[in-house]
Coordinates of C-alpha atoms and ligand atoms in Angstrom, one line a residue:
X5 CA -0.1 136.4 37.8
X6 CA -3.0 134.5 36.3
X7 CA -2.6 131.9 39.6
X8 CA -6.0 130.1 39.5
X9 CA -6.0 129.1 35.6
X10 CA -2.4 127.8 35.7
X11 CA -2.8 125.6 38.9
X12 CA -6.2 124.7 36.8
X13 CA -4.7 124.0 33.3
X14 CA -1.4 122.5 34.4
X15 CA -3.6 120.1 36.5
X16 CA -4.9 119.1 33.4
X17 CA -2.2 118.8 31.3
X18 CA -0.3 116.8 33.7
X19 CA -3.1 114.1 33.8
X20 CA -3.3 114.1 30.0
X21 CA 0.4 113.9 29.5
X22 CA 0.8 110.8 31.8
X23 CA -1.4 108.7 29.0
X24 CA 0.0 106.2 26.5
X25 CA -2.7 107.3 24.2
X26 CA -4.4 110.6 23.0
X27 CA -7.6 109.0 22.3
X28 CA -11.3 110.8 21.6
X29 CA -12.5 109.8 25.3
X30 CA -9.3 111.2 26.6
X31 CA -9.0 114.2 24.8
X32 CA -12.7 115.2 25.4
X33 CA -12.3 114.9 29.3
X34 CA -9.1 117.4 29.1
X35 CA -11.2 119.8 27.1
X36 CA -14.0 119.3 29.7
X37 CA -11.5 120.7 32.3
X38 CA -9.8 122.9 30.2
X39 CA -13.2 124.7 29.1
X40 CA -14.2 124.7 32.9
X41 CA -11.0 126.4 33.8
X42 CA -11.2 129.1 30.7
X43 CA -14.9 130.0 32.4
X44 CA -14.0 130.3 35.7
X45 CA -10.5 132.7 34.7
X46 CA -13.8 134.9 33.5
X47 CA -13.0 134.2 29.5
X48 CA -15.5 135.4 27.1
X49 CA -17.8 131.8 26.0
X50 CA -17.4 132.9 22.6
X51 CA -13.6 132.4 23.1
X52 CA -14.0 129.4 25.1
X53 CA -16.0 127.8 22.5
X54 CA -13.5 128.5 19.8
X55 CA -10.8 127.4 21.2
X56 CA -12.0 124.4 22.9
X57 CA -12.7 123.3 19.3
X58 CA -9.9 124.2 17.6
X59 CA -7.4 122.3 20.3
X60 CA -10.2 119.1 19.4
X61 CA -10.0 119.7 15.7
X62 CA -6.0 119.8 16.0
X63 CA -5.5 117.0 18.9
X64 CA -7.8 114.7 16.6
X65 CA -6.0 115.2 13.3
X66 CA -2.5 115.3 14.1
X67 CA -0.4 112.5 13.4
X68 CA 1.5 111.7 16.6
X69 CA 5.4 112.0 16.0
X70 CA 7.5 108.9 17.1
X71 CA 9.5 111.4 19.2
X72 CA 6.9 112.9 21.2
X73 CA 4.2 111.1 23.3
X74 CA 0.6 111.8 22.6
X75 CA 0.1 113.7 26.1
X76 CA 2.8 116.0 25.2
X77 CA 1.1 116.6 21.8
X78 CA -1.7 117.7 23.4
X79 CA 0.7 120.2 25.8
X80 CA 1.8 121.3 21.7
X81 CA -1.2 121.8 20.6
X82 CA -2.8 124.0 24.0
X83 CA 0.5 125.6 23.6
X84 CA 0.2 127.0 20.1
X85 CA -3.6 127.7 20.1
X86 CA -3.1 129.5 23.2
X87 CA -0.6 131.7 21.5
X88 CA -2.5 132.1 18.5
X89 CA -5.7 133.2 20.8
X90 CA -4.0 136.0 22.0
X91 CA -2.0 137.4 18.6
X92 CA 0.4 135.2 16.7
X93 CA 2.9 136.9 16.9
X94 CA 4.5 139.9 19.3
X95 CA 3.4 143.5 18.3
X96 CA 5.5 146.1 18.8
X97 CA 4.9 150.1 18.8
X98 CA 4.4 151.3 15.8
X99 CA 6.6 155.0 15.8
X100 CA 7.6 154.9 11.8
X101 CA 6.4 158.4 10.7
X102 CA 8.2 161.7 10.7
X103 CA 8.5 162.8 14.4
X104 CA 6.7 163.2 16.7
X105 CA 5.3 160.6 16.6
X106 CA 1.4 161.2 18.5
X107 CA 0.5 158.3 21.0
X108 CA -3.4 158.5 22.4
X109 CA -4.4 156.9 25.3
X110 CA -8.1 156.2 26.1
X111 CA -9.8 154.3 28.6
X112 CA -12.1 153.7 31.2
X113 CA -12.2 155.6 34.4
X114 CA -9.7 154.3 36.7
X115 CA -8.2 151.6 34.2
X116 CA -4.7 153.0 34.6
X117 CA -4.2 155.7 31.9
X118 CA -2.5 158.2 33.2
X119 CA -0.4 156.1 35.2
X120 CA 0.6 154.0 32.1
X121 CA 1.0 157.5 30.0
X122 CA 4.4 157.4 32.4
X123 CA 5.4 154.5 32.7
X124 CA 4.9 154.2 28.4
X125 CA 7.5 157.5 28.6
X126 CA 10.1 155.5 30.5
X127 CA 9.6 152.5 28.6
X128 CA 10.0 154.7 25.6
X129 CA 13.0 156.4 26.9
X130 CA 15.2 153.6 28.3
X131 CA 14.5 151.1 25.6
X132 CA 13.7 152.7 22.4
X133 CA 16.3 156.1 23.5
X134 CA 13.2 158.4 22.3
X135 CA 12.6 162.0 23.7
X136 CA 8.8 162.3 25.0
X137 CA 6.5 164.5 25.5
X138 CA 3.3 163.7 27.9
X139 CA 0.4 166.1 28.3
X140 CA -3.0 166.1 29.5
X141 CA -6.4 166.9 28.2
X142 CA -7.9 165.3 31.2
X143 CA -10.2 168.8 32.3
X144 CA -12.8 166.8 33.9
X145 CA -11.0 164.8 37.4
X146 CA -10.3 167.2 39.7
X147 CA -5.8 167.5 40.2
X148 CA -6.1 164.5 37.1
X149 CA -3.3 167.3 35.4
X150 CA -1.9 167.7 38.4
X151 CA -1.3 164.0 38.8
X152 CA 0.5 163.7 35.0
X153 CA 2.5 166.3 35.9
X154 CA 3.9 164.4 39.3
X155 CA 4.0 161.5 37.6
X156 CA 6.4 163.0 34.4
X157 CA 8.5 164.5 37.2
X158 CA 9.1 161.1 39.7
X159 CA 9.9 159.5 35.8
X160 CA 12.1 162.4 34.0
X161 CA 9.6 163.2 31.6
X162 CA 9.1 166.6 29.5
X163 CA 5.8 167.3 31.0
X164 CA 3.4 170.2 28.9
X165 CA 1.5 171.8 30.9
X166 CA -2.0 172.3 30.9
X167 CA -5.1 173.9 32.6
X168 CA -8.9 173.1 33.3
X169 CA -9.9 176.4 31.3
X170 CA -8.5 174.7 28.4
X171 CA -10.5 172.5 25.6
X172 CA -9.1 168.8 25.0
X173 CA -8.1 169.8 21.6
X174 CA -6.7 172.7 22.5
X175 CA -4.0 171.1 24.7
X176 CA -3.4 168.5 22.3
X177 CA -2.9 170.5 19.6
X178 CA -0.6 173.3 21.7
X179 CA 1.4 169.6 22.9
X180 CA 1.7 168.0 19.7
X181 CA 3.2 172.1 18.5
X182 CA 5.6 171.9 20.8
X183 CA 6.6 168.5 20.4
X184 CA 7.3 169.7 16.7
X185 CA 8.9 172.8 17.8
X186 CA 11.6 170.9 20.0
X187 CA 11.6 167.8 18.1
X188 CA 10.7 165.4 20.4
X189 CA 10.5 161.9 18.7
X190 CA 7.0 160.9 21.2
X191 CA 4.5 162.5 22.5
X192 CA 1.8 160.8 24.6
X193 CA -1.7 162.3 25.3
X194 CA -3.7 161.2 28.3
X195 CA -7.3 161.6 28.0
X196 CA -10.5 161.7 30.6
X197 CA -11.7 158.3 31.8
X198 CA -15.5 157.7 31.9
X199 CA -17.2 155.5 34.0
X200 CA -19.8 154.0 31.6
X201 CA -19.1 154.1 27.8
X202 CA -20.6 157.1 27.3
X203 CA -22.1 158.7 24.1
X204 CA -20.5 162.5 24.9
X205 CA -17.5 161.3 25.7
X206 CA -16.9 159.0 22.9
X207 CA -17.9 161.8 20.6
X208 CA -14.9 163.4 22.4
X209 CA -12.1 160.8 21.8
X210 CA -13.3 160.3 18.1
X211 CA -12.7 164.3 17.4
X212 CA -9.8 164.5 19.4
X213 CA -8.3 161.1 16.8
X214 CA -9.5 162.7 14.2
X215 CA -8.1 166.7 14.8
X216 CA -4.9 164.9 15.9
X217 CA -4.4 162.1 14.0
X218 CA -2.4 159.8 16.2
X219 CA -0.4 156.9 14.8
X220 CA -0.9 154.9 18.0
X221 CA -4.7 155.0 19.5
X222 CA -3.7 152.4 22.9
X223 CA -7.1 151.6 24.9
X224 CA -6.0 151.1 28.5
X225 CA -7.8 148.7 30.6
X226 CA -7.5 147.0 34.0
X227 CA -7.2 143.0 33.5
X228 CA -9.1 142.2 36.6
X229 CA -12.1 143.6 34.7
X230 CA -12.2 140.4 33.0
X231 CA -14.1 139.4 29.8
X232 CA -15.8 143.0 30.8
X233 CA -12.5 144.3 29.8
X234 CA -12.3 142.8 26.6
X235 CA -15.9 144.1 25.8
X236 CA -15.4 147.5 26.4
X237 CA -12.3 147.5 24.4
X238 CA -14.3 146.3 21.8
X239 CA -16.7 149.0 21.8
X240 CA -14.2 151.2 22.1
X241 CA -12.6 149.4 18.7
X242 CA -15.8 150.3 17.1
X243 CA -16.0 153.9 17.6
X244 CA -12.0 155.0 17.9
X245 CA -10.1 152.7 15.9
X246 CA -7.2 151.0 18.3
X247 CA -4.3 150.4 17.3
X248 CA -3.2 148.0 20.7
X249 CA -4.3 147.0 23.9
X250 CA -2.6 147.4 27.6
X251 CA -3.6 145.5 30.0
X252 CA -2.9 147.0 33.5
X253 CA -3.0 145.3 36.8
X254 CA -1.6 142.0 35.5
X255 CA 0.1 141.7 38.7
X256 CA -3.4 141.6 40.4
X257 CA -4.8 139.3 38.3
X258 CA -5.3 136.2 39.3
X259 CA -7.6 134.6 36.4
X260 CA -6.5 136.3 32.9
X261 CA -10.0 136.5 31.1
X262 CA -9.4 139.9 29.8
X263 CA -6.0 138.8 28.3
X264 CA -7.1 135.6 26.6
X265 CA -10.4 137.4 25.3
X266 CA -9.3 141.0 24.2
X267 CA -7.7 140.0 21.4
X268 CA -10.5 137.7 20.0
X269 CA -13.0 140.0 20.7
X270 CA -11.6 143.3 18.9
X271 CA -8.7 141.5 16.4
X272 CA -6.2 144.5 18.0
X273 CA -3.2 143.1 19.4
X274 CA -1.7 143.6 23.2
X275 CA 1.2 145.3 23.3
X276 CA 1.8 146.0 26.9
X277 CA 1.4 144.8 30.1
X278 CA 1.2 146.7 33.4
X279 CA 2.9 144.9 36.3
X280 CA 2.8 147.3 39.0
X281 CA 2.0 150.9 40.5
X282 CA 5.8 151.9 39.8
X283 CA 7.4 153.6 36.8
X284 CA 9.0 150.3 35.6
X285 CA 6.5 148.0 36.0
X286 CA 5.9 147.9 32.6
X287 CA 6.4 144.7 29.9
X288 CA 6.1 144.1 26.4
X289 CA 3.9 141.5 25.4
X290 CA 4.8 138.1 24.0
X291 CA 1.6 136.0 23.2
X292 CA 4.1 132.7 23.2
X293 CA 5.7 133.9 26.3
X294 CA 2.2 134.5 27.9
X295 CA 1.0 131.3 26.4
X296 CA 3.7 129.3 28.4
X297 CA 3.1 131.3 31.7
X298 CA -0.5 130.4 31.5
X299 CA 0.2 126.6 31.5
X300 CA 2.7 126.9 34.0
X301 CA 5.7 125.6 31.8
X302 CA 8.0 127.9 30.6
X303 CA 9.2 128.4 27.6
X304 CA 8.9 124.3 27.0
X305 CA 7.6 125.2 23.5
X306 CA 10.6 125.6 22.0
X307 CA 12.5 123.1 23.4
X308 CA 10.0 120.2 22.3
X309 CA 10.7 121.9 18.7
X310 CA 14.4 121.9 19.4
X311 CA 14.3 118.3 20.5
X312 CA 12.1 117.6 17.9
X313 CA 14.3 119.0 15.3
X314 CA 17.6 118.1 16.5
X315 CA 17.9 115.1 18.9
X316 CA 18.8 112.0 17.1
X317 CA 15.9 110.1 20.0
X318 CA 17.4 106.5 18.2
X319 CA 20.7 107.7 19.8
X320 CA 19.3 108.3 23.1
X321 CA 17.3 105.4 23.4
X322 CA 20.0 103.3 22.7
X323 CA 21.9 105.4 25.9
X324 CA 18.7 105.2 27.9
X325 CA 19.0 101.4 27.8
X326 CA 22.7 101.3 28.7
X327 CA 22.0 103.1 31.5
X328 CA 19.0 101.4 32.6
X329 CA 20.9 97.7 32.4
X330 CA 23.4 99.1 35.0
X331 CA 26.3 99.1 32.7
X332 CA 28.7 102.1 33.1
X333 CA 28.3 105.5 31.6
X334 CA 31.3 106.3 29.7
X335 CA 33.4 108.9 27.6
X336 CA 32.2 107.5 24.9
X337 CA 28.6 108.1 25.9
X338 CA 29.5 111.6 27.2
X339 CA 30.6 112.6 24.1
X340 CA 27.4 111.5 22.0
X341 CA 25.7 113.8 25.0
X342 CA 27.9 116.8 24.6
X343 CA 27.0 116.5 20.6
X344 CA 23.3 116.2 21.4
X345 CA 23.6 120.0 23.7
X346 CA 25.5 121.3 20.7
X347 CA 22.5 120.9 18.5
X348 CA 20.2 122.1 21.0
X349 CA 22.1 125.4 21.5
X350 CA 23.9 124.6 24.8
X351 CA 22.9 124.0 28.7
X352 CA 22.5 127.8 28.9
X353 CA 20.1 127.9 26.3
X354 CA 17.9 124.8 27.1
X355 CA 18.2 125.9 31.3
X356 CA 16.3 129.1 30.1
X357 CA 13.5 127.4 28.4
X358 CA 12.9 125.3 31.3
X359 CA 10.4 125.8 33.7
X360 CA 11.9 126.6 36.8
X361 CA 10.6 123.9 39.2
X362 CA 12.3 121.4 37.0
X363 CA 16.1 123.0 37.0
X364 CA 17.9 120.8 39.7
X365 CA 18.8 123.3 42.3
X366 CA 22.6 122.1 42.7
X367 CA 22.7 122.6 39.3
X368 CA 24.0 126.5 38.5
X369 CA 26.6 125.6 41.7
X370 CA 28.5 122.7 41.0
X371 CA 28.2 122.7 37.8
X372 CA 29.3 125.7 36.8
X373 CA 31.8 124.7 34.8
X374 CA 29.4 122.4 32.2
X375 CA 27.3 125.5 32.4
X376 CA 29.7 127.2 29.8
X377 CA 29.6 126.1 26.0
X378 CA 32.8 127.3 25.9
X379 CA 33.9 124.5 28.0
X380 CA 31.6 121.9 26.1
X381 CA 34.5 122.7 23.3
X382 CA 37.3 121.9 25.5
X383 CA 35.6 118.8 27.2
X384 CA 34.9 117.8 23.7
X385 CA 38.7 118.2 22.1
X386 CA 40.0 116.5 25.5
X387 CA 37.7 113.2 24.8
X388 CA 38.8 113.4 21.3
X389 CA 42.5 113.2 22.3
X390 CA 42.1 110.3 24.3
X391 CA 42.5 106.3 22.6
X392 CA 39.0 104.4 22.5
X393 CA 40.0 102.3 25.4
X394 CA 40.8 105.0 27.3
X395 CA 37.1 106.6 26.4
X396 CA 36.2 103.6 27.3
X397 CA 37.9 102.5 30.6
X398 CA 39.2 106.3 31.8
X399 CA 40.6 104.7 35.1
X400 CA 43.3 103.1 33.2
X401 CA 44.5 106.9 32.5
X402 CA 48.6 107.3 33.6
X403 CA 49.8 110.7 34.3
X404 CA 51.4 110.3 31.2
X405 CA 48.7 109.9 29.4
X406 CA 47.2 113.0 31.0
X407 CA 49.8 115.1 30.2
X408 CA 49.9 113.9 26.1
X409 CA 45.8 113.9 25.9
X410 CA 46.1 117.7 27.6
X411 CA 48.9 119.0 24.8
X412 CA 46.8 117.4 21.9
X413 CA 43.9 118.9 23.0
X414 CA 45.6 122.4 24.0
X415 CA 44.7 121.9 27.1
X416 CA 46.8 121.5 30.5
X417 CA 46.4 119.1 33.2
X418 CA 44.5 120.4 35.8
X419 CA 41.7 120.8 32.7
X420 CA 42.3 116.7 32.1
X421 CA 41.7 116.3 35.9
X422 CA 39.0 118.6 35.9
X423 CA 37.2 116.3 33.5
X424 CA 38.1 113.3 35.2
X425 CA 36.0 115.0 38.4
X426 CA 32.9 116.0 36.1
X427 CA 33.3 112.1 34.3
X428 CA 32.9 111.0 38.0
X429 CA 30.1 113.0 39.1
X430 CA 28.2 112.3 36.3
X431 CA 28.3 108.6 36.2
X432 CA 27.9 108.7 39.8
X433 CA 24.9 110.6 39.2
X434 CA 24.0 108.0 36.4
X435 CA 24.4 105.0 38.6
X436 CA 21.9 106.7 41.5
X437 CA 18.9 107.6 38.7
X438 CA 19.4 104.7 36.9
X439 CA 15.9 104.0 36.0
X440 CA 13.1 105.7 37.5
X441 CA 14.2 109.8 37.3
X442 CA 15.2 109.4 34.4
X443 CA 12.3 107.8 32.8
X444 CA 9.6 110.0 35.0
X445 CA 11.4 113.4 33.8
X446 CA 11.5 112.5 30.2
X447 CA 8.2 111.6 29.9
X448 CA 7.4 114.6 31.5
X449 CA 9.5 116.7 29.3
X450 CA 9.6 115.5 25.9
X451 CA 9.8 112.0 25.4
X452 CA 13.0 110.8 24.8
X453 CA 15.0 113.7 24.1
X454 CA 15.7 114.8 27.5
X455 CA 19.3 112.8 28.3
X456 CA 21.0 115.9 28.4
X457 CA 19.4 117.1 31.0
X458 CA 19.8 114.2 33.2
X459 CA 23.3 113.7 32.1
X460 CA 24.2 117.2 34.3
X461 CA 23.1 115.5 37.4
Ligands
LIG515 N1 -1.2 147.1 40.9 C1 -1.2 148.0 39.8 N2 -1.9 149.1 39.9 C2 -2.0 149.9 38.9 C3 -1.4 149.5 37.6 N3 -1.7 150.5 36.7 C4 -2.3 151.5 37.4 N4 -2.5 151.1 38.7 C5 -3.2 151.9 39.7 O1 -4.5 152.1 39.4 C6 -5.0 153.3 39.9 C7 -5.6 154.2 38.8 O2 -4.7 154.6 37.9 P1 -4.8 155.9 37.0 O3 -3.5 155.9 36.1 O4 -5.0 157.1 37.8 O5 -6.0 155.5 36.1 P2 -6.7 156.4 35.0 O6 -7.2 155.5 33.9 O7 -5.9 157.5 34.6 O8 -8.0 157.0 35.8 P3 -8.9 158.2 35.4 O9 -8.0 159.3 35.0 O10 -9.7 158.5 36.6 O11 -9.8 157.8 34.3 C8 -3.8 154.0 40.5 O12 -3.8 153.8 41.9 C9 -2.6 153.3 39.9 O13 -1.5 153.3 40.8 C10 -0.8 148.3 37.5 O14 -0.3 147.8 36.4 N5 -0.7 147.5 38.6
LIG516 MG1 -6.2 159.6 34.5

């Protein structure tokens, strides 16, 4: 998905973020290439243009935060604009009226209505527990009935039947009557595709919205279209109001114009995305989600603000340096880090957010143990049993010992040696990246605030 303009922008970003300063010059050759890429992924100029500008007008006027390095500002700032260019925040399916509730599709020819008309039913189905109804006022394509009806049959779906003699409206109506009739909480209406925007047609659509008065009006259209895409939904926009966008063929799509220039172009949100030929192969849309795919980085956004908001980086430094002048890494130290993954929400929570080219491989294995929060706790009330110059020297630790800091932590002995192993591996680990790792995969990440993660090595 969207291959070409994330090799292209995390290119970029990766040259910016190795700079000690975000100046004017610097920040006006990253938006050189970053406008270069947006054209080539086929994104509408005017798009482009806008937010080329407002990435300057931010990267210029922000102060730069102690804690974060002015490269990985500028990885903020693309971040957020990014999300902001394609809705702010997520929108949902709007289904708050008294049932059923009338979904229209409409679309070009071939853009993947009638295909997403299923595939909407399941989604409907298995995560919202809705009954729903799916009919088709396709009388034009020759078997396109025909096709709804396999379709609703492969996916479990009520299907209403409904023949060529028939007018549009007339199935609609008869659908949406017997939706009532049997209380059905959805029913979705696939409509003809046409190959141009054409004036008959359109004329078509508006009466059907009109007669039938559908809370959702969802315009359909295959993302490999392009900025094409996002034009026709516009004009579409203008004559049958929308109420969301889904973009089909995602999984094709190697560029993403028509997702970063729909929204722009026609102010309705996406809602969906279409991932595949299959029933399931449907997603919901998260513009911050999407935003993070894009620049090929996961869901780093939110750990920069975590960081940001939660690491004391003084704290870190000051570990940083330890580590750096060779002196030992301790219990003392691996307490301060275990409080410092508290505040970030736990391993398993900062692991997700990472992209997945930076989680150490070894790491879900051996580790298996730190992976748990539950045992952060324990880890945590076992250090706190233990004298400071035991924290501070563990090998002086007697079996004694062991077995007094295991009862005042509640803990038994195996769980004190099972520390000692982890202590081990991890100051090992220290000794080996002392330096240069550590350093390089901090900057990377979010300036200083990134111990934890190297701490699990
Ligand atoms: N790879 C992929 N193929 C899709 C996706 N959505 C639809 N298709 C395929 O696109 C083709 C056209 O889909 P239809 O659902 O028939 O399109 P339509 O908009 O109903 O077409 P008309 O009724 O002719 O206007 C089919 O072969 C689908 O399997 C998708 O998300 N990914
Ligand atoms: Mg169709």
């Amino acid at each position: 998905m969207f291959q070409n303009l994330t090799d292209r922008l995390s290119a970029t970003l990766r040259s910016i973020t190795g700079k000690s300063k975000l100046t004017e010059d610097n920040i006006q050759s990253a938006l050189r290439e970053v406008k270069t890429a947006l054209l080539e992924a086929d994104v509408a100029l005017g798009v482009v243009k806008d937010f080329t500008n407002q990435v300057r007008k931010r990267a210029l006027g922000t102060e730069v935060k102690k804690s974060l390095k002015p490269g990985q500002l500028f990885v903020k700032i693309m971040t957020h604009e990014l999300t902001q260019l394609m809705g702010s925040e997520e929108a949902t399916l709007n289904l708050k009226c008294q049932p059923p509730a009338v979904i229209l599709m409409a679309g070009l020819q071939g853009a993947g209505k009638t295909t997403t008309v299923a595939k909407l039913g399941c989604w409907l189905k298995l995560h919202e527990k809705k009954t729903v109804l799916v009919a088709s006022t396709d009388i034009y394509r020759p078997a396109a009935i025909e096709q709804l009806s396999i379709l609703a049959q492969e996916a479990e779906l009520h299907f209403f039947p409904s023949t060529i003699k028939q007018l549009p409206k007339d199935i609609a109506k008869a659908a949406i009557a017997e939706a009532t009739l049997r209380h059905y909480d959805v029913v979705i209406i696939d409509t003809a595709g046409r190959l141009h925007i054409d004036d008959d047609m359109m004329h078509e659509l508006k009466a059907l919205q009109q007669l039938i008065n559908p809370i959702e009006t969802l315009f359909v259209v295959d993302a490999m279209t392009g900025q094409d895409a996002a034009n026709s939904a516009k004009i579409f926009n203008e004559n049958v109001s929308l109420t969301g966008i889904i973009l089909t063929k995602i999984d094709s799509d190697a560029r993403g114009g028509a997702a970063l220039s729909v929204k722009f172009l026609t102010g309705k949100p996406i809602k969906f995305l279409g991932t595949g030929e299959k029933n399931n192969a449907l997603e919901r849309f998260y513009p911050d989600r999407m935003a993070s795919r894009i620049l090929g980085m996961g869901d780093i956004l939110s750990l920069i603000e975590e960081a940001e908001n939660n690491i004391d980086s003084k704290k870190v430094d000051k570990l940083i340096k330890k580590i750096k002048k060779g002196k030992s890494f301790d219990f003392n130290d691996l307490k301060e880090q275990l409080l410092q993954m508290k505040k970030m929400g736990g391993i398993a929570s900062m692991l997700n957010k990472l992209p997945s080219n930076m989680i150490p491989a070894h790491l879900s294995m051996n580790s298996g143990q730190l992976m748990q929060d539950k045992s952060l706790v324990r880890m945590n009330a076992l250090i706190d049993s233990m004298t400071p110059e035991e924290r501070s020297n563990p090998d002086i630790l007697s079996g004694s010992r062991k077995k007094r800091i295991a009862a005042g932590a509640g803990a038994d002995i195996p769980a004190v040696n099972q520390l000692l192993k982890q202590y081990k591996q991890l100051s090992k680990t220290m000794k080996k990246i002392k330096g240069k790792n550590l350093n390089s995969l901090m900057n990377n990440m979010t300036g200083t605030n990134t111990m934890s993660f190297n701490s699990r090595r």
